[in-house]
XYZ file of C-alpha atoms in Angstrom:
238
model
C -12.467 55.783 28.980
C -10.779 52.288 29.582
C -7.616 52.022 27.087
C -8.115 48.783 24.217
C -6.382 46.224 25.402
C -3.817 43.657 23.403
C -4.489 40.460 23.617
C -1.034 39.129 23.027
C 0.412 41.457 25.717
C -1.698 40.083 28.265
C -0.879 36.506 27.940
C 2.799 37.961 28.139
C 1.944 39.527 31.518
C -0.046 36.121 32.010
C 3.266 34.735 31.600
C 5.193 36.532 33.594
C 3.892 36.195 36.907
C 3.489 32.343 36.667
C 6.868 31.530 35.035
C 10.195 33.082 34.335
C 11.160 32.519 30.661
C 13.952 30.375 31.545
C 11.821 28.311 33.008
C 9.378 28.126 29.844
C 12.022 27.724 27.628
C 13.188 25.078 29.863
C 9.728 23.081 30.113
C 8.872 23.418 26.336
C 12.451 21.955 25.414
C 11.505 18.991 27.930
C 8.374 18.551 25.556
C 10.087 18.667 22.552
C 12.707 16.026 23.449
C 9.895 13.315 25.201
C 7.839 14.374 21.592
C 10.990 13.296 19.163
C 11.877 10.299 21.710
C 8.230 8.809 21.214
C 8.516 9.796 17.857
C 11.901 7.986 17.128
C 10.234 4.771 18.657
C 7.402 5.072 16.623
C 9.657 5.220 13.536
C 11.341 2.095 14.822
C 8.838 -0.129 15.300
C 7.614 1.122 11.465
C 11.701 -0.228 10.543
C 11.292 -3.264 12.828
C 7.836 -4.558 11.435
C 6.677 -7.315 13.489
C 4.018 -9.928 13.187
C 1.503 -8.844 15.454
C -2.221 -8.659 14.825
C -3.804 -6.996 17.055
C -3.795 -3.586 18.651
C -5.419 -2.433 22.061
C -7.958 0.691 20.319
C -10.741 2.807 22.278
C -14.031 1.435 19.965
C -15.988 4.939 20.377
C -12.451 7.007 19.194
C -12.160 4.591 15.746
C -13.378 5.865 12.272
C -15.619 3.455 10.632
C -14.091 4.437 7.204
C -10.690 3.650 8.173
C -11.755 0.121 9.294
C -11.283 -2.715 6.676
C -10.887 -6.218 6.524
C -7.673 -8.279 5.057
C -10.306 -9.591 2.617
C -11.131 -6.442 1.341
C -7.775 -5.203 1.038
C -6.528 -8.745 -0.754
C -9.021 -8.265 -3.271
C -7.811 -3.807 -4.159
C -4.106 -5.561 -3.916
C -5.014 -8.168 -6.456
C -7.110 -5.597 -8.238
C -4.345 -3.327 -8.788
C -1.306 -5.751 -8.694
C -0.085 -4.594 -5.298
C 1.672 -6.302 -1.860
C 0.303 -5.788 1.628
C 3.538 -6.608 3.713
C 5.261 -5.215 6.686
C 6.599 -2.323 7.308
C 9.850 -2.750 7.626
C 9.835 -4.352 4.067
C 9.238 -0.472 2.404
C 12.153 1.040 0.353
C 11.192 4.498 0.969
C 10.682 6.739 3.926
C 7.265 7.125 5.610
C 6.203 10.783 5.834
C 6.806 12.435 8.807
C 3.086 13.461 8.677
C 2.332 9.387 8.914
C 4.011 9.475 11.424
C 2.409 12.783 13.558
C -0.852 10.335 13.056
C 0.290 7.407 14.263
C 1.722 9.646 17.314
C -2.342 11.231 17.609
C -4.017 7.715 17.882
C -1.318 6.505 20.054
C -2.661 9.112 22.632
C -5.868 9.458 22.006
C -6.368 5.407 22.546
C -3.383 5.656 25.003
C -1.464 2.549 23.470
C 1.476 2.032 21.808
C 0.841 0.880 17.769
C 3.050 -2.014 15.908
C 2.422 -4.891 13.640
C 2.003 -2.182 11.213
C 1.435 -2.857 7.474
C 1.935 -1.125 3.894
C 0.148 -2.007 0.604
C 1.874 -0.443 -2.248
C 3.680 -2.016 -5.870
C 6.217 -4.076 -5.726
C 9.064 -2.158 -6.614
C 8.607 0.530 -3.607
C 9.263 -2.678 -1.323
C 12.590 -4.672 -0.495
C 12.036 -7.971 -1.377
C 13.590 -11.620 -1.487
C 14.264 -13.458 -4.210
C 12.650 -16.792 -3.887
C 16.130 -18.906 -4.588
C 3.723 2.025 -4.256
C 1.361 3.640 -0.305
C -1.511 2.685 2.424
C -0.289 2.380 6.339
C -2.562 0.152 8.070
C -1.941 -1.415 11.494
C -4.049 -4.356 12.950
C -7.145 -4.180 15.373
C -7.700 -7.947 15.764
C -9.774 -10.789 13.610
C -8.186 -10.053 10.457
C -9.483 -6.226 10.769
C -6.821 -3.357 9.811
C -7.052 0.311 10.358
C -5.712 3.130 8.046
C -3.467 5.397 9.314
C -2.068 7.300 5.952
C -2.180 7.714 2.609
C 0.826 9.216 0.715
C 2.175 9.943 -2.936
C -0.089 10.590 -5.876
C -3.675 8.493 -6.594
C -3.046 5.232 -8.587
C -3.657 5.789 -11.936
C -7.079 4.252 -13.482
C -5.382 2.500 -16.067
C -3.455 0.396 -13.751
C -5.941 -2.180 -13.008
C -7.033 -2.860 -16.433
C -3.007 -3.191 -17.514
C -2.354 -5.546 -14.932
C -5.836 -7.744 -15.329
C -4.570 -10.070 -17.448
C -2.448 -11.594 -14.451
C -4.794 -11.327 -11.735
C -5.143 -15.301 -12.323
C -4.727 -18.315 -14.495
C -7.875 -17.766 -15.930
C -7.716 -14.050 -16.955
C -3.934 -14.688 -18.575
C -5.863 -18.068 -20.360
C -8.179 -15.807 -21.657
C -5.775 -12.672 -22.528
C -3.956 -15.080 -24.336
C -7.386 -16.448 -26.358
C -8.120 -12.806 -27.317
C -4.510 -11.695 -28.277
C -4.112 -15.050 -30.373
C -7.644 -14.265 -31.952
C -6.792 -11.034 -32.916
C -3.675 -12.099 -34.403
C -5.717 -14.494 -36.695
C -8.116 -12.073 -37.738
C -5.101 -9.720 -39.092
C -4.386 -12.565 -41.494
C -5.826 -11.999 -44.753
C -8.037 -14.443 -46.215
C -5.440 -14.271 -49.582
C -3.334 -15.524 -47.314
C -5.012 -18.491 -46.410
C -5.105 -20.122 -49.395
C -8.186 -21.933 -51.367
C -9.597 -24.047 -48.331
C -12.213 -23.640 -46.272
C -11.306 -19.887 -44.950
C -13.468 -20.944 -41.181
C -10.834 -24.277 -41.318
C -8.277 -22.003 -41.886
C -8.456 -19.653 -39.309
C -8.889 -22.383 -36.956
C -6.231 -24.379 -37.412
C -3.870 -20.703 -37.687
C -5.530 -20.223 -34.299
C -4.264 -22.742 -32.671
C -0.524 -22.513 -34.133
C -0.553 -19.003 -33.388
C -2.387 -19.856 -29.270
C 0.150 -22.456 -29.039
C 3.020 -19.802 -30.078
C 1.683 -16.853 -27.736
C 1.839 -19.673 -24.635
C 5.345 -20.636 -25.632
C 6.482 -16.796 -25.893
C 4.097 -15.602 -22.506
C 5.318 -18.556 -20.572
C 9.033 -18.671 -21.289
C 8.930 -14.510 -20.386
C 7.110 -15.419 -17.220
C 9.065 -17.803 -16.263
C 12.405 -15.934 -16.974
C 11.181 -12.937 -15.446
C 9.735 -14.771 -12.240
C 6.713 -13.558 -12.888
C 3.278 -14.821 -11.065
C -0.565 -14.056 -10.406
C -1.894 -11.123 -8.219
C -3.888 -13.359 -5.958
C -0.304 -15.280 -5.293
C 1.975 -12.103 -4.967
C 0.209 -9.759 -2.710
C 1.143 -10.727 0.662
C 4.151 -12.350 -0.234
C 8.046 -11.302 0.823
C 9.202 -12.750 -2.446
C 10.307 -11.328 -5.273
C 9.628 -14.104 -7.634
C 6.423 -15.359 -5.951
């Protein structure tokens, strides 16, 4: 009766007659150092950034839901009060796994990736003063593939907090509501004999002209602006 066999012992003996272990050790160390070269260039192109919009991909390896246009990726950046700006603009470090992915499509499309792009908040980028993350890189005609997704989900609340300055006409109309509300805390003791509907009205507008003063002086000391302005811009203040 045959003895069972281990399989690990015969790929050892496998081993052994096609290689000495110097040898392996010697080949797989070769590996390792060409896989951390190509993986400290990768890592410097994400530092270097770059301008370029397109990328040289194999159609049949892409994955329709990684695919989306700048369009559609203005309008979640506006959405949630986010930039989409180079790479070499990020604060923090990309994950090494961003970076093992970026390595996979660079061989399975046998290119070499730049031009690549992050859209996160503001503060997780380095920015210039005019006086949080999604890696994308470009395929061409304003298209933009997704390479990784990092850090926790974005919280829910987020877009309704920062709605109000998506554009001039959502912070005209967050101011109309706060400055209604206001008026409608007033008690109508308060307002005298007159007309109470006069009343209100004319507190209305003392109190809308008073929340403009206040909103506009903060924005304007803060350098604040709209979503639709700030998300692909370099600028702090912008």
């Amino acid at each position: 009766m045959l003895p069972r066999k281990n399989l690990v012992d015969e790929l050892l003996a496998q081993r052994k007659r096609s290689l000495t272990e110097a040898d392996l050790i010697e080949s797989v160390k070769v590996l390792l150092i060409r896989d951390e070269t190509q993986r400290q260039a990768i890592k410097q192109r994400l530092n270097d950034g770059g301008e370029q919009d397109s990328n040289s991909f194999i159609f049949d390896y892409l994955e329709s839901d990684r695919i989306f246009h700048v369009d559609q990726i203005k309008a979640v950046c506006v959405d949630y009060r986010l930039r989409f700006l180079n790479s070499n603009r990020f604060k923090g470090q990309v994950p090494e796994e961003a970076v093992s992915k970026i390595r996979s499509l660079e061989k399975q499309h046998n290119t070499t990736l730049s031009g690549f792009k992050i859209a996160a908040p503001s503060k997780l980028f380095k920015l210039d003063n005019y006086d949080d993350p999604l890696l994308f890189t470009p395929i061409g005609n304003g298209y933009y593939y997704l390479i990784h997704k990092w850090g926790n989900d974005i919280s829910g609340w987020r877009k309704l907090l920062v709605r109000p300055f998506r554009d001039f006409g959502s912070f005209l109309f967050f101011l109309i509501l706060v400055s209604v509300m206001l008026t409608f805390m007033i008690s109508e003791g308060a307002l005298g004999t007159a007309d109470v509907s006069v009343m209100r009205l004319i507190c209305f507008l003392f109190i809308f002209k008073g929340v403009c003063g206040i909103s506009l002086y903060y924005c304007f000391w803060k350098g604040k602006n709209f979503n639709t302005a700030i998300w692909n811009s370099d600028y702090y203040n912008h």
